[in-house]
Amino acid sequence: MLSISVFSASLIWTYSSTLSMFFTIRAKGLLGLFFLFLNLFTIVSESGLQAI
């Protein structure tokens, strides 16, 4: 039950961060790339937590 709530929370976080990343790339390219790597790192760490 806890893993489901954590998964849904990470999904919402990924969706919102992807939206903000998209608009940030349009506004400032370098900062957008930083958010892109941050978003990828979040996805990788979340999938790593799901494996555990």
mmCIF file of C-alpha atoms in Angstrom, residues 11 42 46:
data_model
loop_
_atom_site.group_PDB
_atom_site.id
_atom_site.type_symbol
_atom_site.label_atom_id
_atom_site.label_comp_id
_atom_site.label_asym_id
_atom_site.label_seq_id
_atom_site.Cartn_x
_atom_site.Cartn_y
_atom_site.Cartn_z
ATOM 1 C CA LEU A 11 4.437 9.969 -10.942
ATOM 2 C CA THR A 42 14.734 11.316 -10.065
ATOM 3 C CA GLU A 46 12.573 6.075 -8.061
#
